[in-house]
Short mmCIF file of C-alpha atoms in Angstrom, two decimals:
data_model
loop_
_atom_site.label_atom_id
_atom_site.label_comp_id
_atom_site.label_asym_id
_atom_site.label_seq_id
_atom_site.Cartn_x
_atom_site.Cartn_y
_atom_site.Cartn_z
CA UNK A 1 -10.08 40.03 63.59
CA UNK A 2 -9.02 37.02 61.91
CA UNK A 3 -8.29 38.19 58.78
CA UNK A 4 -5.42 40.92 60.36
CA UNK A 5 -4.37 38.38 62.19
CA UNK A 6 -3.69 36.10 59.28
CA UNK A 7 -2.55 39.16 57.11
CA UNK A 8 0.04 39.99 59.55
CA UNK A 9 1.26 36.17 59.92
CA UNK A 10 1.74 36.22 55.91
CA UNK A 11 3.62 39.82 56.40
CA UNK A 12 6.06 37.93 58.36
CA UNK A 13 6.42 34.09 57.47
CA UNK A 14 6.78 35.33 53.68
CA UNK A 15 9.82 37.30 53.63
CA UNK A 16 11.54 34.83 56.38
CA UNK A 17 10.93 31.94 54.06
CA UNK A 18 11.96 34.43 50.62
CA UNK A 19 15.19 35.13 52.83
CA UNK A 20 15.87 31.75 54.05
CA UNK A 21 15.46 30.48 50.26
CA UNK A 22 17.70 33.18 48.73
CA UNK A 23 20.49 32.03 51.06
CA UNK A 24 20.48 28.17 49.79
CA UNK A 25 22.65 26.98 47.23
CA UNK A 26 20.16 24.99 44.49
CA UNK A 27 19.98 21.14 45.36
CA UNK A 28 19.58 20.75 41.42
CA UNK A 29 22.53 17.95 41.41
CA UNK A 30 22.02 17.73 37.45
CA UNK A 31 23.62 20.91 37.10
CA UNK A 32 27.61 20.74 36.19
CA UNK A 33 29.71 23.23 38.02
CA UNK A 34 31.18 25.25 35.11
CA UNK A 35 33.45 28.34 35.75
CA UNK A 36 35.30 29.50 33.05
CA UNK A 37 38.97 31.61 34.36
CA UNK A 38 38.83 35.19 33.57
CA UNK A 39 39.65 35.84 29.98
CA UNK A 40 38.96 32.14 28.91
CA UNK A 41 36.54 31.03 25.96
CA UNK A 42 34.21 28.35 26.26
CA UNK A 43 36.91 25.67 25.18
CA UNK A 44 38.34 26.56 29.36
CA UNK A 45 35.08 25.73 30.75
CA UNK A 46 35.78 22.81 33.01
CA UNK A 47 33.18 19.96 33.08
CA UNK A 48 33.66 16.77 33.62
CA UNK A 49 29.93 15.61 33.64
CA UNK A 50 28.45 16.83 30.94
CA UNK A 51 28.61 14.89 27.19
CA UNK A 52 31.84 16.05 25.51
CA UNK A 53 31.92 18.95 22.57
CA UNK A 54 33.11 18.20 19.72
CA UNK A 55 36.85 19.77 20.51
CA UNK A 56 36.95 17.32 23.46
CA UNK A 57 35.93 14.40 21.69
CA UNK A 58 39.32 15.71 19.13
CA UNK A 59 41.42 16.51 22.80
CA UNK A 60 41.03 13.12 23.74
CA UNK A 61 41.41 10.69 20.99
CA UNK A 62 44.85 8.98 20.31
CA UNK A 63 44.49 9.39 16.14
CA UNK A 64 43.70 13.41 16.24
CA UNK A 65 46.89 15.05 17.52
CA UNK A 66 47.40 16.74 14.73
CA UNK A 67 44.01 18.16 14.14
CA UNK A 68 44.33 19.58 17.48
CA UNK A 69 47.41 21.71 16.80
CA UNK A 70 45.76 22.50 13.76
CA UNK A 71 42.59 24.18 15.47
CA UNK A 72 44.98 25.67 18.27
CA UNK A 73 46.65 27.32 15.60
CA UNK A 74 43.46 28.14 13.82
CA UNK A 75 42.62 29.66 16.82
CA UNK A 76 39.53 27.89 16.48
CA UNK A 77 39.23 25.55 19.77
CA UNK A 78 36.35 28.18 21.34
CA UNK A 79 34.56 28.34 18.52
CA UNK A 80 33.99 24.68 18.13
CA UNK A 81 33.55 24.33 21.56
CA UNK A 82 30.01 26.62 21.62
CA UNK A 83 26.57 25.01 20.88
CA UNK A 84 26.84 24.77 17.49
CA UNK A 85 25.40 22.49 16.16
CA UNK A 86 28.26 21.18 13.98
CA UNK A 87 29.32 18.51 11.79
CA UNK A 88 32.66 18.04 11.92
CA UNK A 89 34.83 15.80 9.73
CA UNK A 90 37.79 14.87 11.75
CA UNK A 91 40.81 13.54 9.52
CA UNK A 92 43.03 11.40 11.85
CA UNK A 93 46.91 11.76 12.39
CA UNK A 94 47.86 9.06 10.12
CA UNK A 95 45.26 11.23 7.04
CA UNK A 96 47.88 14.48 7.93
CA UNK A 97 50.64 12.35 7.23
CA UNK A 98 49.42 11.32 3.69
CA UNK A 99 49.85 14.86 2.88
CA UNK A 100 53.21 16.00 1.10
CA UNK A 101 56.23 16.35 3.42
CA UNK A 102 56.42 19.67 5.78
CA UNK A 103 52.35 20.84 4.47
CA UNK A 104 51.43 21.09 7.97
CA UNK A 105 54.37 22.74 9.38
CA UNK A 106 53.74 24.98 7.16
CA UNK A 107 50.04 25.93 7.72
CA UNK A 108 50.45 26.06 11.33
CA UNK A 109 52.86 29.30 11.02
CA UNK A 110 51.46 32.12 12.18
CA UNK A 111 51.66 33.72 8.23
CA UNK A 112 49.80 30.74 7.01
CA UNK A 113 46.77 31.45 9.69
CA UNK A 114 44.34 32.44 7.01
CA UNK A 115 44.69 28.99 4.62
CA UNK A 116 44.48 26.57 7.84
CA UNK A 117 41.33 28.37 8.59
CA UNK A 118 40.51 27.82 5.14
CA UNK A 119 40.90 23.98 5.03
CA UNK A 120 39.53 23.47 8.46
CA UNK A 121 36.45 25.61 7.69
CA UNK A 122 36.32 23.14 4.71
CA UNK A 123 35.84 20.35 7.43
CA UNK A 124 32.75 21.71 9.04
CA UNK A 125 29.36 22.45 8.63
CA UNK A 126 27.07 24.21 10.52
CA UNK A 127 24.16 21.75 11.42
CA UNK A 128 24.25 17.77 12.88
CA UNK A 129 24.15 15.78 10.23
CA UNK A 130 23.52 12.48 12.21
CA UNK A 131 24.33 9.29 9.88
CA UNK A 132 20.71 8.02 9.85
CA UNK A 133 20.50 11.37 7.49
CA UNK A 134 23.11 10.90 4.87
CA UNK A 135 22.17 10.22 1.87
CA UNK A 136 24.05 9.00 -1.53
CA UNK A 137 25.30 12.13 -3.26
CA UNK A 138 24.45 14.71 -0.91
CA UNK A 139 25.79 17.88 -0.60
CA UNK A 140 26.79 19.86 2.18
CA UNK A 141 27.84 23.99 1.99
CA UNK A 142 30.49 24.06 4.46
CA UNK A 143 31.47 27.10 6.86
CA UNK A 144 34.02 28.20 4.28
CA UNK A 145 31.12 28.17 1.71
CA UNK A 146 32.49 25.37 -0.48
CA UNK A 147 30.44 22.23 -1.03
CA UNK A 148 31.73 18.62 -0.22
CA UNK A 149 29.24 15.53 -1.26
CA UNK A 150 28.68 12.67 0.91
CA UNK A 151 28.40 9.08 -0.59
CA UNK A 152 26.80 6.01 0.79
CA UNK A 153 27.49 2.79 -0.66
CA UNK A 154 24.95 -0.02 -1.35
CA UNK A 155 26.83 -1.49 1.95
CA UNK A 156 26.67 1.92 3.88
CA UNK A 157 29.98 3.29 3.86
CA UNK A 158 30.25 6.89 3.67
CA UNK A 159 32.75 8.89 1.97
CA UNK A 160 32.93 12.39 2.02
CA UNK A 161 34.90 13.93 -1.12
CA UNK A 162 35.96 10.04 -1.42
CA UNK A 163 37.76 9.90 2.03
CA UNK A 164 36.54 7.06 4.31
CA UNK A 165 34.36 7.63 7.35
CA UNK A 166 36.13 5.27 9.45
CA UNK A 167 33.96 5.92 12.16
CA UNK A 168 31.47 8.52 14.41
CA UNK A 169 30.80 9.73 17.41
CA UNK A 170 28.20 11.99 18.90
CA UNK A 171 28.95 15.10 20.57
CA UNK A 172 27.09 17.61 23.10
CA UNK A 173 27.11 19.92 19.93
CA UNK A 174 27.21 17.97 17.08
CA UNK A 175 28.44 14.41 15.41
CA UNK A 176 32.54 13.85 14.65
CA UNK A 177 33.08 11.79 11.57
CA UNK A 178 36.34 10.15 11.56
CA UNK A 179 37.96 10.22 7.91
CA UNK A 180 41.10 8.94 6.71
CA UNK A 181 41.76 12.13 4.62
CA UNK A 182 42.57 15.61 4.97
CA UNK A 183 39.72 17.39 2.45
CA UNK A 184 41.34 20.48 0.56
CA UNK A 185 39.02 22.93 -0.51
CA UNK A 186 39.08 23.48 -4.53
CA UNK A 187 41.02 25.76 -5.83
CA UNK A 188 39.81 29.40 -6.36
CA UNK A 189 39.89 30.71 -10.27
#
């Protein structure tokens, strides 16, 4: 009959076409080839077509050496480097420098992990603030639970804690504000 015969073409053109499809690679062209080495964190996940993190946006820029030893030596390069979102407040090279003489030698020593976690977790918050959304005197609980307040001026500079955001830049996983100060958490009593 008819309907056999059609049955038993469906028995046969189905899993030759399921077959055939399982053994193509996807023509999705959008998607970035991303394969991390064995025992690497998502800061070793190579891709060169996607919008940069917020650690690549720091990797590349001329005026954030320093901040990028700093988060090596945090240990903190994967964890920046994972969706997020974040809001990171970037001081540049020339913001370490204003700080006294040998204070980030120092706090990159391995002994001295624990207090550069402390000030770096004092640079970022958990969220994308985009600069559309800042407002004068808000505050912002950062990942090492301390508060920083964000300015705006009747001209629209921003200050955060009264350094300068010199600039900004969005990210894959959040916005980088460039500041022209290293922020030091208060002091605990």
């Amino acid at each position: 009959t008819k309907t056999q015969t059609y049955m038993k073409h469906l028995f046969i053109y189905i899993p030759m076409l399921w077959l055939m499809a399982c053994g193509q690679p996807a023509s999705d062209s959008s998607t970035a080839t991303a394969a991390a080495p064995a025992g690497g964190g998502q800061s070793t996940v190579k891709d060169e077509t996607s919008k940069p993190d917020v650690v690549r946006i720091a990797v590349n820029s001329n005026v954030h050496k320093t901040l990028v030893a700093a988060l090596q030596a945090a240990e903190y390069v994967d964890a920046l480097s994972n969706a997020g979102p974040f809001t990171v407040f970037a001081p540049t090279d020339d913001a370490f420098a204003k700080l006294p003489a040998g204070t980030v030698e120092n706090l990159v020593k391995p002994e001295n992990k624990a207090t550069l976690q402390h000030i770096l977790e004092y640079h970022v918050y958990v969220g994308n603030i985009r600069e559309e959304q800042i407002r004068d005197g808000m505050t912002l609980n950062q990942v090492n639970l301390e508060n920083v307040i964000l300015n705006v001026s009747p001209d629209g500079k921003i200050t955060i804690n009264g350094a300068n955001v010199i600039g900004s830049v969005s990210a894959s996983n959040g916005t980088v504000y460039v500041i022209d100060a290293v922020l030091l958490p208060p002091d605990k009593k």
